[in-house]
CSV table of C-alpha atoms in Angstrom, one decimal:
chain,number,residue,atom,x,y,z
J,24,UNK,CA,66.0,47.6,148.8
J,25,UNK,CA,68.7,45.9,150.1
J,26,UNK,CA,69.9,42.4,149.6
J,27,UNK,CA,72.1,40.1,151.8
J,28,UNK,CA,72.2,37.2,150.7
J,29,UNK,CA,74.7,34.6,152.7
J,30,UNK,CA,76.0,31.4,152.0
J,31,UNK,CA,78.3,28.5,152.6
J,32,UNK,CA,77.5,27.3,156.0
J,33,UNK,CA,77.2,23.9,157.0
J,34,UNK,CA,78.2,21.2,159.4
J,35,UNK,CA,82.2,20.3,160.3
J,36,UNK,CA,83.8,18.7,163.1
J,37,UNK,CA,86.2,20.6,165.7
J,38,UNK,CA,89.2,22.2,164.1
J,39,UNK,CA,87.3,22.2,160.4
J,40,UNK,CA,87.1,25.0,158.3
J,41,UNK,CA,84.2,27.1,156.4
J,42,UNK,CA,83.6,30.0,153.8
J,43,UNK,CA,81.0,31.6,154.4
J,44,UNK,CA,80.0,33.8,151.5
J,45,UNK,CA,77.5,37.7,151.0
J,46,UNK,CA,76.3,39.0,148.3
J,47,UNK,CA,74.9,42.7,149.1
J,48,UNK,CA,73.2,44.9,147.3
J,49,UNK,CA,75.5,47.8,145.5
J,50,UNK,CA,73.8,50.1,147.7
J,51,UNK,CA,74.7,49.4,151.1
J,52,UNK,CA,78.1,47.7,150.0
J,53,UNK,CA,79.7,50.0,148.1
J,54,UNK,CA,79.4,52.9,150.7
J,55,UNK,CA,79.9,51.2,154.3
J,56,UNK,CA,82.2,48.9,156.5
J,57,UNK,CA,81.3,45.2,155.7
J,58,UNK,CA,80.9,43.3,158.9
J,59,UNK,CA,80.0,39.2,159.6
J,60,UNK,CA,77.4,38.6,163.0
J,61,UNK,CA,76.7,35.9,164.8
J,62,UNK,CA,73.9,34.8,166.6
J,63,UNK,CA,74.0,31.5,168.9
J,64,UNK,CA,70.2,30.2,170.8
J,65,UNK,CA,70.1,32.1,173.7
J,66,UNK,CA,72.5,34.9,173.2
J,67,UNK,CA,72.6,38.4,171.4
J,68,UNK,CA,73.4,38.6,168.1
J,69,UNK,CA,77.9,39.5,168.3
J,70,UNK,CA,80.0,41.3,165.1
J,71,UNK,CA,82.5,39.1,164.7
J,72,UNK,CA,84.9,40.5,161.9
J,73,UNK,CA,84.9,43.9,160.3
J,74,UNK,CA,86.2,44.6,157.1
J,75,UNK,CA,86.4,48.7,156.2
J,76,UNK,CA,85.8,49.6,151.9
J,77,UNK,CA,89.3,50.6,152.1
J,78,UNK,CA,90.5,47.4,153.4
J,79,UNK,CA,91.1,47.3,156.9
J,80,UNK,CA,90.0,44.3,159.1
J,81,UNK,CA,89.5,44.0,162.5
J,82,UNK,CA,88.5,40.8,165.0
J,83,UNK,CA,87.2,40.5,168.4
J,84,UNK,CA,89.4,37.9,171.0
J,85,UNK,CA,87.2,35.7,170.3
J,86,UNK,CA,88.3,34.5,166.5
J,87,UNK,CA,91.2,36.5,166.0
J,88,UNK,CA,93.8,34.2,164.4
J,89,UNK,CA,90.9,32.0,163.2
J,90,UNK,CA,88.7,33.7,161.1
J,91,UNK,CA,89.8,35.7,158.2
J,92,UNK,CA,87.2,38.7,156.5
J,93,UNK,CA,87.7,39.4,153.1
J,94,UNK,CA,85.6,41.2,150.6
J,95,UNK,CA,85.3,41.7,146.7
J,96,UNK,CA,84.4,45.3,145.6
J,97,UNK,CA,83.8,44.4,141.5
J,98,UNK,CA,80.9,41.7,143.0
J,99,UNK,CA,79.8,43.3,145.8
J,100,UNK,CA,81.0,39.9,148.1
J,101,UNK,CA,82.3,39.0,150.8
J,102,UNK,CA,84.1,36.5,152.5
J,103,UNK,CA,84.2,35.0,156.3
J,104,UNK,CA,87.3,32.3,156.0
J,105,UNK,CA,86.8,30.2,159.5
J,106,UNK,CA,89.9,27.9,159.8
J,107,UNK,CA,89.7,25.7,163.2
J,108,UNK,CA,85.9,26.2,164.1
J,109,UNK,CA,85.3,25.4,167.6
J,110,UNK,CA,81.9,24.0,169.2
J,111,UNK,CA,80.8,27.4,170.9
J,112,UNK,CA,81.5,29.1,167.3
J,113,UNK,CA,77.7,27.2,166.2
J,114,UNK,CA,75.5,30.1,165.5
J,115,UNK,CA,73.9,31.5,162.9
J,116,UNK,CA,76.3,33.6,160.3
J,117,UNK,CA,74.8,36.9,158.8
J,118,UNK,CA,76.7,39.5,157.0
J,119,UNK,CA,75.8,43.3,157.3
J,120,UNK,CA,77.0,46.9,157.0
J,121,UNK,CA,79.1,48.4,160.5
J,122,UNK,CA,77.1,49.2,162.2
J,123,UNK,CA,74.1,47.3,161.0
J,124,UNK,CA,71.2,48.7,158.8
J,125,UNK,CA,67.8,47.3,159.8
J,126,UNK,CA,67.3,45.1,156.6
J,127,UNK,CA,69.2,41.5,157.4
J,128,UNK,CA,69.6,38.8,155.1
J,129,UNK,CA,68.4,34.7,156.2
J,130,UNK,CA,72.1,33.9,157.7
J,131,UNK,CA,73.5,30.7,157.5
J,132,UNK,CA,73.7,28.0,160.1
J,133,UNK,CA,77.3,27.2,161.3
J,134,UNK,CA,77.7,23.8,163.6
J,135,UNK,CA,80.6,22.8,164.6
J,136,UNK,CA,80.6,19.1,165.8
J,137,UNK,CA,82.8,18.3,169.2
C-alpha cells in the first residue's frame, strides 16, 4: 500500500515562509516524478510544483520564483520551500506522483494571513 505523509504546514503572515515535507513509500517515489498539489476551499486541486526522478523542476506562473521543490532520494522524501507567501496560497497541500495515483495522504494545511 502506498503511503504519503505530509507535514510542515501552519499559520504564517503574508511574506513569510514555510517548508513542507512529504515522506513517500518507495514504490511510488523511486519510479515517478513527484509533485505538490494544493486545494483551496471551493476550488479544484491544482499542481503547484513538479520534480522528476532526475531532478528537473516545473512550476506554474502563480508560484514560480517563490516555491522550490526538492527531493531526497535516499530518504524517499520530497520538500516544498515556500517563500513570500500570499493569502491566495492558503490551501491544503498534498504530495503525490505526477500524474497522481488514487491514494492521497491527509495533506497539511497552510494558512496565510494578510
